[in-house]
Short mmCIF file of C-alpha atoms and ligand atoms in Angstrom, two decimals:
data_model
loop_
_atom_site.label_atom_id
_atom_site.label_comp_id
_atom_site.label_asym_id
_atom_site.label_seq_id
_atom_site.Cartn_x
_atom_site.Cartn_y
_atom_site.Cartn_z
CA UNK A 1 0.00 0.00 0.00
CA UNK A 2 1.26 3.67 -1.27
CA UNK A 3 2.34 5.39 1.67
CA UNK A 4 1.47 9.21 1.98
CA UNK A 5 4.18 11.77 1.07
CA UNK A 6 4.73 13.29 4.42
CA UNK A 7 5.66 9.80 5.90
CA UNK A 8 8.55 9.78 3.18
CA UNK A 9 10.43 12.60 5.15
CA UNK A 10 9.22 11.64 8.23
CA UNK A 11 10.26 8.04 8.87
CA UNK A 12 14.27 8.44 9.09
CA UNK A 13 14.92 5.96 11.73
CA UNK A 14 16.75 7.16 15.03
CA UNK A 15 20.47 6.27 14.87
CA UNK A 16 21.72 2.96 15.21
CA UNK A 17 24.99 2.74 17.33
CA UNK A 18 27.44 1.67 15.88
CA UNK A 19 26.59 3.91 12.69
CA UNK A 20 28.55 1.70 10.00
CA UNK A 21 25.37 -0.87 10.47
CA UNK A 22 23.35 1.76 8.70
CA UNK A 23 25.98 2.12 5.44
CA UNK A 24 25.79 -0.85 3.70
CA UNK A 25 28.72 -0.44 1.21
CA UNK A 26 30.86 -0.69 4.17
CA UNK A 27 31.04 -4.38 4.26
CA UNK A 28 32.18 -4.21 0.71
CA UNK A 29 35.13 -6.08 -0.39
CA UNK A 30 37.69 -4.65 -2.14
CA UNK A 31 40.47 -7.01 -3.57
CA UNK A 32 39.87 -9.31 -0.44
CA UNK A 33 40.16 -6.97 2.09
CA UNK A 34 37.00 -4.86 3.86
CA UNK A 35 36.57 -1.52 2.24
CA UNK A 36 38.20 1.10 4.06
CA UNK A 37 36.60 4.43 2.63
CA UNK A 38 38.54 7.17 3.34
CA UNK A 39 37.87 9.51 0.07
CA UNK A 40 34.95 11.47 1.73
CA UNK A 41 36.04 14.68 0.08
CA UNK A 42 35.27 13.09 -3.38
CA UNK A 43 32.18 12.23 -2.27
CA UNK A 44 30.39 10.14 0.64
CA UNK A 45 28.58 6.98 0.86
CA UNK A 46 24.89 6.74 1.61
CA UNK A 47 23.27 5.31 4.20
CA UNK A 48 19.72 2.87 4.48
CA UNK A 49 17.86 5.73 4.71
CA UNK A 50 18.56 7.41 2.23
CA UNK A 51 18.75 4.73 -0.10
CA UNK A 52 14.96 3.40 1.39
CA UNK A 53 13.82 7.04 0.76
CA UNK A 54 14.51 7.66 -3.19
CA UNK A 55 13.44 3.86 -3.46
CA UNK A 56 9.98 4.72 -1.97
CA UNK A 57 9.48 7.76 -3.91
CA UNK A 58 10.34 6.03 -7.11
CA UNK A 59 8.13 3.31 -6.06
CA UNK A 60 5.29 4.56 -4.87
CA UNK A 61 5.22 8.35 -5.57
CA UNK A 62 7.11 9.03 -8.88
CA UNK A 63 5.93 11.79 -11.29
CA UNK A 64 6.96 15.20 -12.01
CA UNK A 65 6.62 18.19 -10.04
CA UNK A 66 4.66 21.46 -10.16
CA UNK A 67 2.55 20.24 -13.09
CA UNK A 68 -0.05 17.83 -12.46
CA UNK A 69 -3.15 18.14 -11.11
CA UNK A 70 -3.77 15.07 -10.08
CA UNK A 71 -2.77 12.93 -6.87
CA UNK A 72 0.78 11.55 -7.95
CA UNK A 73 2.03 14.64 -8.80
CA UNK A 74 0.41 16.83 -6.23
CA UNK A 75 2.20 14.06 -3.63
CA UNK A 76 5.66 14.28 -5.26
CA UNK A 77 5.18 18.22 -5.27
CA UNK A 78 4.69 18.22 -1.46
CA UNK A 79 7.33 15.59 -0.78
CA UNK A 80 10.06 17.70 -3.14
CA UNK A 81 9.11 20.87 -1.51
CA UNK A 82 9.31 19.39 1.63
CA UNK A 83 12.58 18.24 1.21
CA UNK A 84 13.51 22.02 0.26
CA UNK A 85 11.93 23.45 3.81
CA UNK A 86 13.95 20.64 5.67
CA UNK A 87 17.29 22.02 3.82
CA UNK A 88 16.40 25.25 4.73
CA UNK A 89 15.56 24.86 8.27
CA UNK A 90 19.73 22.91 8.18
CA UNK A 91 21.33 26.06 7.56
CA UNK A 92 19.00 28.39 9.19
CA UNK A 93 17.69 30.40 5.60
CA UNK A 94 14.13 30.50 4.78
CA UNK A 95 12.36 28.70 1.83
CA UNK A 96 12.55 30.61 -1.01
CA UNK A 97 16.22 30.76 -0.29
CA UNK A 98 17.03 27.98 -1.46
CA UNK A 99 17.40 26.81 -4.72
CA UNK A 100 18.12 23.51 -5.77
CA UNK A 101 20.94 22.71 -8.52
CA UNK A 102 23.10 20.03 -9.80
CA UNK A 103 25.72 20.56 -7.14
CA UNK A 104 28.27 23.35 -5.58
CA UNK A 105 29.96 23.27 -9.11
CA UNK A 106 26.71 24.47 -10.71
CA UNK A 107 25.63 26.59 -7.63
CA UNK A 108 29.10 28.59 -8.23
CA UNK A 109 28.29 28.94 -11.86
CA UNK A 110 24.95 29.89 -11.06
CA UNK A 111 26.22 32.70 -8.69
CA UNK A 112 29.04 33.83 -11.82
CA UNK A 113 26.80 34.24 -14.45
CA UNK A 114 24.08 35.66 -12.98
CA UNK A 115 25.87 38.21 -10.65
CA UNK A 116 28.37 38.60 -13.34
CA UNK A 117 25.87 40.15 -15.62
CA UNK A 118 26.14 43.26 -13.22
CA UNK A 119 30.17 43.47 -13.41
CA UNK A 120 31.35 46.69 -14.81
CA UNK A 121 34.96 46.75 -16.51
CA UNK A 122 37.85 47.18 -13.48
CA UNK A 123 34.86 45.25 -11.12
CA UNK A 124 37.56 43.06 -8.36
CA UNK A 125 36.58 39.55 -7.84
CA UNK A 126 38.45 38.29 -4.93
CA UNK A 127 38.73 34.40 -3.89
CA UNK A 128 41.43 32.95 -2.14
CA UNK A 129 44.49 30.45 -2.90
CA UNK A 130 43.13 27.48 -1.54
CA UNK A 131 39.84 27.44 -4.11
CA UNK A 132 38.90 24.46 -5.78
CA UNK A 133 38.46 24.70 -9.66
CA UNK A 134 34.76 25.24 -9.13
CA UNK A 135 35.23 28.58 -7.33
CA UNK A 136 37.91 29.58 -9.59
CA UNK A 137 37.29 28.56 -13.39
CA UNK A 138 33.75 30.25 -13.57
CA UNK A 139 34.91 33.90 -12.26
CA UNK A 140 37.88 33.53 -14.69
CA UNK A 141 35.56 33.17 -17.36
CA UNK A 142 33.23 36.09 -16.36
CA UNK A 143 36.46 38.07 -15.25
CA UNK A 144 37.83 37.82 -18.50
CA UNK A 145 34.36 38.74 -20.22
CA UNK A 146 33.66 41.58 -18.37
CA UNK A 147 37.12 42.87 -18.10
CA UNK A 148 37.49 42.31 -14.16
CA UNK A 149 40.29 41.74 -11.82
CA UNK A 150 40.94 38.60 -10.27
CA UNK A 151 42.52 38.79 -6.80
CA UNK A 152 43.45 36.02 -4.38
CA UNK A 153 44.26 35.99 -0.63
CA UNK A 154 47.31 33.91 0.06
CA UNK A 155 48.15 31.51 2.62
CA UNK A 156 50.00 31.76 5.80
CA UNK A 157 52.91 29.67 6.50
CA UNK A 158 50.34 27.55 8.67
CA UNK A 159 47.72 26.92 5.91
CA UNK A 160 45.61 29.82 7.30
CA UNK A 161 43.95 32.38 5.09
CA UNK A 162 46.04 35.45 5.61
CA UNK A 163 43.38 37.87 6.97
CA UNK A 164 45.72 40.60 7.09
CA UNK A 165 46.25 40.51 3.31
CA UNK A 166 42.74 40.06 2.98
CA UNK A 167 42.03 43.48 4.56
CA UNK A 168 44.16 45.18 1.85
CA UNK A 169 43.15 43.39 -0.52
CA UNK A 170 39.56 43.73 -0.43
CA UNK A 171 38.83 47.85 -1.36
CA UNK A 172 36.24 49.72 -2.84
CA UNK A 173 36.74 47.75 -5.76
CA UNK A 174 35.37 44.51 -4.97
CA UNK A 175 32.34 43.61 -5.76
CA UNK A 176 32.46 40.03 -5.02
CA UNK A 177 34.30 38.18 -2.22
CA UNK A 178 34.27 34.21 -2.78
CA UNK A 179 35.91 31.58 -0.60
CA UNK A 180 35.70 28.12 0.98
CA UNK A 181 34.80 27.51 4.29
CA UNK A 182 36.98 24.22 4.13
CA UNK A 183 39.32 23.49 2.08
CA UNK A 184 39.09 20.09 0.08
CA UNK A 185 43.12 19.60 0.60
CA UNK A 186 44.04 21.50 3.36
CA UNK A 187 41.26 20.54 5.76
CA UNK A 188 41.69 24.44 6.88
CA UNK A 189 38.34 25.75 8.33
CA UNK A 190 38.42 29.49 7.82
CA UNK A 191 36.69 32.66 9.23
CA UNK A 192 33.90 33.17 7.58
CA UNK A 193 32.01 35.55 9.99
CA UNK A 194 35.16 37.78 10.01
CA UNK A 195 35.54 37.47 5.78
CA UNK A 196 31.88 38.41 5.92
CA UNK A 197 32.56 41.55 7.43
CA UNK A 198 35.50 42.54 5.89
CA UNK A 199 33.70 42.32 2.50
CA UNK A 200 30.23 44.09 3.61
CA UNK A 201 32.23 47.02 4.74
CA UNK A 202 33.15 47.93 0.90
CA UNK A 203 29.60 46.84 0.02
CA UNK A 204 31.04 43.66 -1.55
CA UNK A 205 28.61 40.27 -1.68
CA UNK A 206 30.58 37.11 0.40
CA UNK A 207 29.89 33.77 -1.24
CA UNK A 208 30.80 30.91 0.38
CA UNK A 209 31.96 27.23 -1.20
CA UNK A 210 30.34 24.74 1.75
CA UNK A 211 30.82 21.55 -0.31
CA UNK A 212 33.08 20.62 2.40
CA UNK A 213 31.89 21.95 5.53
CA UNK A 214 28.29 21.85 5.27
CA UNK A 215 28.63 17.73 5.65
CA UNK A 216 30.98 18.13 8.80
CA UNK A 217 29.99 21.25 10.78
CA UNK A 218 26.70 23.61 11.87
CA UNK A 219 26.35 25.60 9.24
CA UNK A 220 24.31 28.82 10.27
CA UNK A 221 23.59 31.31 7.53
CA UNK A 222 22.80 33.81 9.93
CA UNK A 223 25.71 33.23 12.22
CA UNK A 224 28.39 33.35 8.98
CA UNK A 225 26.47 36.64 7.73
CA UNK A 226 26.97 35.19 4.71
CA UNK A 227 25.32 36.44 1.28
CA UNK A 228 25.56 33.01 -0.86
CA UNK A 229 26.32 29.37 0.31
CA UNK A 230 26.80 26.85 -2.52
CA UNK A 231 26.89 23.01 -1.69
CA UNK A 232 26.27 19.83 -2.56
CA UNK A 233 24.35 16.64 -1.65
CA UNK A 234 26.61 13.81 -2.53
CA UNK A 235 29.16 14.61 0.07
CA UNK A 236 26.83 14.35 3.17
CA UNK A 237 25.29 11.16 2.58
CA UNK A 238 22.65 12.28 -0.32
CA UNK A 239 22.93 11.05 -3.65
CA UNK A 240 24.68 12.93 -6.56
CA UNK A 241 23.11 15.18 -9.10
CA UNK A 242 21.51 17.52 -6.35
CA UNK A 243 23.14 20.29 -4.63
CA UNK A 244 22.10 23.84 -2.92
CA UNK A 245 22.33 27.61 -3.72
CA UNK A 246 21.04 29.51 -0.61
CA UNK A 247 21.13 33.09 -1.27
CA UNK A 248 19.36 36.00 0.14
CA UNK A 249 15.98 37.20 -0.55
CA UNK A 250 17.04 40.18 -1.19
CA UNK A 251 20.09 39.66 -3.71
CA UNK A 252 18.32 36.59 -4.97
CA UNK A 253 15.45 39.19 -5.86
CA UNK A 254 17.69 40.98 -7.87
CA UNK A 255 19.28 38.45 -10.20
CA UNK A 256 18.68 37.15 -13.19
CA UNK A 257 17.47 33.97 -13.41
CA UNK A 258 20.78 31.63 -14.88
CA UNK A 259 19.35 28.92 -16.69
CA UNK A 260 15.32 30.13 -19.04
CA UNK A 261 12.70 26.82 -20.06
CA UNK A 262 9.59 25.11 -18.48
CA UNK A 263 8.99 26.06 -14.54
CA UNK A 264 11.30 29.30 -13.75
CA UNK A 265 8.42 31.01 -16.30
CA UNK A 266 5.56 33.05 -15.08
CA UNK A 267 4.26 34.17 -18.80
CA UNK A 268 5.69 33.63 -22.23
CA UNK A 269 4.65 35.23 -25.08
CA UNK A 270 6.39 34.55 -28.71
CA UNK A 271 8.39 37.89 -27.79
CA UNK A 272 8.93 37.58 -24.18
CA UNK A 273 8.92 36.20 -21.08
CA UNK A 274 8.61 37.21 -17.36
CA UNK A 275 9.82 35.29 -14.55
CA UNK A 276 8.63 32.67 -11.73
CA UNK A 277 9.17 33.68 -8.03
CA UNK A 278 11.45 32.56 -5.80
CA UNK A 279 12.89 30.19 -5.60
CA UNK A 280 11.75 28.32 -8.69
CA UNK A 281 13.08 31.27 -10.65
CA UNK A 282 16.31 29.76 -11.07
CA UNK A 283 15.06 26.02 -11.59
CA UNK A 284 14.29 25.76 -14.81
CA UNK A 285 13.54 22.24 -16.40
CA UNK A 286 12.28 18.93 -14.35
CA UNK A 287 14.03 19.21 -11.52
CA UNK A 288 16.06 16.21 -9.69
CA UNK A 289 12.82 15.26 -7.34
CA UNK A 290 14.21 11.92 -6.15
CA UNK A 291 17.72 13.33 -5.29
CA UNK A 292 16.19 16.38 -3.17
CA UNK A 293 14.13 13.98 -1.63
CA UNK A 294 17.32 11.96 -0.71
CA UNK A 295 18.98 14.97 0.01
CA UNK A 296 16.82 16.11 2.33
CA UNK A 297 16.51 12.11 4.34
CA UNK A 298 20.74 12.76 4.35
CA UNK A 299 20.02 16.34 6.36
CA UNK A 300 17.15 14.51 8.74
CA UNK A 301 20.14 11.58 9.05
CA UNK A 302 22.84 14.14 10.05
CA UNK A 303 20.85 15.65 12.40
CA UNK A 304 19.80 12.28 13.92
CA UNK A 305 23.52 11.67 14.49
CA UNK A 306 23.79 15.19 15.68
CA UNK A 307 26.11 17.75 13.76
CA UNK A 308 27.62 18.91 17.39
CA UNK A 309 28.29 14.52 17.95
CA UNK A 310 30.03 14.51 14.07
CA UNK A 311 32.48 17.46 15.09
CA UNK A 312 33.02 15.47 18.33
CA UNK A 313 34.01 12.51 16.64
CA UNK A 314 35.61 13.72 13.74
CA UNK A 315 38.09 16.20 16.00
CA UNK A 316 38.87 12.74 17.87
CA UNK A 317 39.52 11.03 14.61
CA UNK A 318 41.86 13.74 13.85
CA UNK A 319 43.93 14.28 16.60
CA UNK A 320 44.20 10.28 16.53
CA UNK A 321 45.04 10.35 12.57
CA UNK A 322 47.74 13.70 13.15
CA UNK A 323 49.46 12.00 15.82
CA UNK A 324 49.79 8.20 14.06
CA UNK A 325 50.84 9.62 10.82
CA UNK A 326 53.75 11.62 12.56
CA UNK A 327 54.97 8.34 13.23
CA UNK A 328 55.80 7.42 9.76
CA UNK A 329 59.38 8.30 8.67
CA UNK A 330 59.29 10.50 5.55
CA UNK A 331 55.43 11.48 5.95
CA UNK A 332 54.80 15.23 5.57
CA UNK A 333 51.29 16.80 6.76
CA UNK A 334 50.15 19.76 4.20
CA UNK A 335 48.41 21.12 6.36
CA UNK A 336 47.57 22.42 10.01
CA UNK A 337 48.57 21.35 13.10
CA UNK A 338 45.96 22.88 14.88
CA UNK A 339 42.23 21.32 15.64
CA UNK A 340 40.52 24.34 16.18
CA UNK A 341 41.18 25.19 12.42
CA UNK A 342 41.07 21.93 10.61
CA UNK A 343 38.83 19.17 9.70
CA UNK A 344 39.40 15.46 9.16
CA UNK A 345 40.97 16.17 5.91
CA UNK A 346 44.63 14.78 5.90
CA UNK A 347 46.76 15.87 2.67
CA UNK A 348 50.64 14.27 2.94
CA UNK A 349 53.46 13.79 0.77
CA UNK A 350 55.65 10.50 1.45
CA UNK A 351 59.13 10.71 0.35
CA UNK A 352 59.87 10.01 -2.76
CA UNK A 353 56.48 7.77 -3.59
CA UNK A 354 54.11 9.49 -6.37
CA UNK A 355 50.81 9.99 -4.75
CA UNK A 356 49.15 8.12 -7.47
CA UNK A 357 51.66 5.20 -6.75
CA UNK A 358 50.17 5.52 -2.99
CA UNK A 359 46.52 5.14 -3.86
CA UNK A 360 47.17 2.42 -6.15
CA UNK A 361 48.87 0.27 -3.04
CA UNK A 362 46.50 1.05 -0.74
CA UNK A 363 43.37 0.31 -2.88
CA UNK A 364 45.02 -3.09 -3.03
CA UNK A 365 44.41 -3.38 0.78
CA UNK A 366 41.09 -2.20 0.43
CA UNK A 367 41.66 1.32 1.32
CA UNK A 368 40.23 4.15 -0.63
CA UNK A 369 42.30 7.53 -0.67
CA UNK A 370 42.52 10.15 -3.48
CA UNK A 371 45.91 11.31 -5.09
CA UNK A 372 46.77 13.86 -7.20
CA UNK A 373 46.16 17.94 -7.46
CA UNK A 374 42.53 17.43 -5.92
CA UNK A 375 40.89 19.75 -8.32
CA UNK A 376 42.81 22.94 -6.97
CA UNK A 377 45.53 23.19 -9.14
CA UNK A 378 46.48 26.62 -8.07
CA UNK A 379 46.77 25.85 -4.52
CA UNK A 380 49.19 22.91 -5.59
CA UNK A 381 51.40 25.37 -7.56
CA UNK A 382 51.77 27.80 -4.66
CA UNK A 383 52.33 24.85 -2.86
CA UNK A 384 55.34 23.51 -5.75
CA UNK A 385 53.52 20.03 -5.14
CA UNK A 386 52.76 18.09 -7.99
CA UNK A 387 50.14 16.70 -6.22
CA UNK A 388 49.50 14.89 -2.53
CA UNK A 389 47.85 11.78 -1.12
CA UNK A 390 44.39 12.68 0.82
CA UNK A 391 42.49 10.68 3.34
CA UNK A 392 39.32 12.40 3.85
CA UNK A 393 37.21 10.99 7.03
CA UNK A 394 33.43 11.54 8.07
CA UNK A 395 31.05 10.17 10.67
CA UNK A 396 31.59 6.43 10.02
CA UNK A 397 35.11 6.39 10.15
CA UNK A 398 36.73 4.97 12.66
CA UNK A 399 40.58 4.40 15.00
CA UNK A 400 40.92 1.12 13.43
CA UNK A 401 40.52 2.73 9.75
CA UNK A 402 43.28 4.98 10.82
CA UNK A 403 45.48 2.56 11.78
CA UNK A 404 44.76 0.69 8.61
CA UNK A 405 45.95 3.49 6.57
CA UNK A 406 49.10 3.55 8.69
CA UNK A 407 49.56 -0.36 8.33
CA UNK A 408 49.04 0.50 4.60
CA UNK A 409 51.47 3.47 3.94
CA UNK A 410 54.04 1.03 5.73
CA UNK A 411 53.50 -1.24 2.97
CA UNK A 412 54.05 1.07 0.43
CA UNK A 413 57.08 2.59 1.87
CA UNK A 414 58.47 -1.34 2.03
CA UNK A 415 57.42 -1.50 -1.60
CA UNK A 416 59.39 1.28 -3.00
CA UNK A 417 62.61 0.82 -0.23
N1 C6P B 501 35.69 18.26 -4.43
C1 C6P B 501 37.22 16.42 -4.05
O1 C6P B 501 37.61 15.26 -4.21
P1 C6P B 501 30.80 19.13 -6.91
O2 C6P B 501 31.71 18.30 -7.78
O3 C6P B 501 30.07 20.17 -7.68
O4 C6P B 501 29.91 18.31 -6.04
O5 C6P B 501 31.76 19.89 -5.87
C2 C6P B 501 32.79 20.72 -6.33
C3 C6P B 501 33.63 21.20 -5.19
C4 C6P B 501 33.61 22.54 -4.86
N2 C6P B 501 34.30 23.02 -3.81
C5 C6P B 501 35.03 22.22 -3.03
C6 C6P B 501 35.75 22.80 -1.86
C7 C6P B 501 35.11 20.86 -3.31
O6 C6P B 501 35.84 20.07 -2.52
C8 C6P B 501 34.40 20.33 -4.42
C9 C6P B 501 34.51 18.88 -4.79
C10 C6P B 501 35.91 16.84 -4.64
O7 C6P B 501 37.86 17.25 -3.40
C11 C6P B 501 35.79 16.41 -6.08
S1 C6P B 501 36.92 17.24 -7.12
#
């Protein structure tokens, strides 16, 4: 029997202790050996209920949104808008804040074309060194079409956004201030409250790239006094292909819509067209229903667990990880030594091993780490790294994963003595 679209939202189960019961990939093998997923930056693996949720919409509630009249749509309707109130109520915006797109990567381009339409030639864009390509490669674009200035605040010797430089940096010039609250390599949690007002005292908008920090930490709108916050589902236990914009009312008001067909229309003639409101203005097209639906069983989930309970653990897991990897000769930490700055996001270099020649060993223990530039490119050249190894940990990690990395890495050292 079909059950109703409010109990699809409704019925995330408490959480189970020990939370790796409710991930099922976990008891995966890989090459023999039990997976040990520590790629969590790339994206993050999904657990029951999130999987049971997208199955029962598909199942018993599929069709598509903010057409029908009749009962299947009118229940997937409620159950996707649902899931957008639930995402909103997460970060603390309202409901026609947030807009749902692809992901952070489309979120950013979202934010670059439509708020680039407003640039005027010798406009200053400013982001900072440690940007992934997505908050990098779509202000190029616009910067270079509008005949802006790129700037970037540099790093401290400690990994640290230099806010110093960042108060000279940002002048009356800048329009647009866009940075990461974590970065995907560095693990480096920065101050976005402070950026905030740094950039709203030259009347300058503050974007921020959450892909990584939305999963890990509370993530208050308010409290940042943030303008924009881009993110994206797949890397806090949702599924891919959904992500969020949150954006102000007021500046969302203003903007343009990004992408024009079916939905973000109010009227079309053959000459024109006016616009929807908020916040389906910028969703034009079938939206992903079953992915915010997922999405927004991955937020109930999280906040299940408890987002204070995943900082606990995950500051545990990292003072456990810092101080086991300093044990291995020839291991070098990019990245901070502090825990009050840093997330379980551990970027290393072993001596004289190729970080792709790293993940390749340890995947053949079972253990999943990423090598490589990690999208950020820049960051590596400031860095002179060709690249790093990352382990990238969330809620269901665990000590003994840690150690298995360590056992790992030994083996590859042995390997290329
Ligand atoms: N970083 C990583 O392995 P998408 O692909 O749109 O979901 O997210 C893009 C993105 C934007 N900003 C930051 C800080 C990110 O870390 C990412 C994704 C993954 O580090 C894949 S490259």
């Amino acid at each position: 029997m079909a059950m109703k679209t409010n109990e699809i939202e409704n019925k995330s189960v408490p959480t189970i202790v020990p939370v790796e019961e409710d991930f099922p990939i976990l008891k995966t093998l890989i090459n023999g050996k039990k997976l040990v997923y520590l790629d969590n930056s790339a994206t993050t693996q999904k657990p029951k209920q999130v999987i049971a949720a997208m199955t029962h919409f598909y199942e018993h509630c599929n069709a598509n949104v903010h057409r029908g009249i009749y009962t299947l749509s009118r229940q997937a309707t409620e159950a996707y808008e649902k899931s957008r109130q639930i995402i909103a109520d997460f970060i603390g915006a309202s409901f026609d804040e947030i807009i749902f797109t692809k992901g952070t990567t489309e979120s950013l381009n979202l934010l670059a074309s439509s708020l680039g339409k407003k640039l005027q030639p010798g406009d200053e864009i400013v982001l900072s060194e440690m940007e992934h390509h997505s908050n990098i490669v779509p202000w190029q674009q616009i910067a270079k079409e509008k005949k802006c200035i790129l700037k970037y605040i540099p790093l401290t010797a400690e990994y640290t956004l230099d806010l110093e430089k960042a108060k000279k940096i940002i002048n009356s010039k800048t329009k647009i201030v866009s940075v990461t609250q974590m970065s995907n390599v560095l693990g480096t949690i920065n101050p976005i409250t402070e950026l905030a007002r740094i950039a709203h005292a030259v009347d300058a908008v503050l974007i921020v790239d959450g892909a990584q920090s939305v999963p890990h930490l509370p993530v208050n709108v308010q409290e940042l006094e943030c303008d924009f916050l881009a993110f994206s589902g797949h890397k806090m236990g949702g599924p891919t292909g959904i992500g969020v914009l949150y954006g102000k009312r007021k500046l969302l008001e203003n903007m343009e819509p990004f992408l024009y067909g079916g939905d973000m229309i109010r009227e079309v003639s053959f000459d024109n067209a006016s616009w929807n409101e908020l916040p389906w203005k910028f969703e034009a097209g079938t939206p992903s229903i079953a992915q915010a639906i997922g999405l927004a069983a991955a937020v109930q989930y999280l906040q299940n667990y408890g987002m204070d309970k995943i900082v606990e653990h995950e500051k545990k897991l990292t003072a456990y990880a810092l101080q086991k990897l300093s044990t291995i000769p020839g291991l070098k930490i990019i990245g901070s030594a502090h825990l009050d700055n840093r997330g379980a996001i551990f970027s290393f270099t072993l001596d004289g091993i190729h970080s792709h020649d790293v993940s390749e060993i340890l995947d053949r223990e079972g253990i999943a780490v990423r090598g490589g530039h990690h999208c950020a490119m820049p960051l590596m050249s400031r860095l002179q790294l060709p690249g790093t190894t990352r382990a990238s940990l969330y809620l269901y990690n665990t000590e003994k994963d840690v150690d298995a990395l360590v056992t790992g890495l030994k083996k590859v050292q042995k390997v290329f003595a």
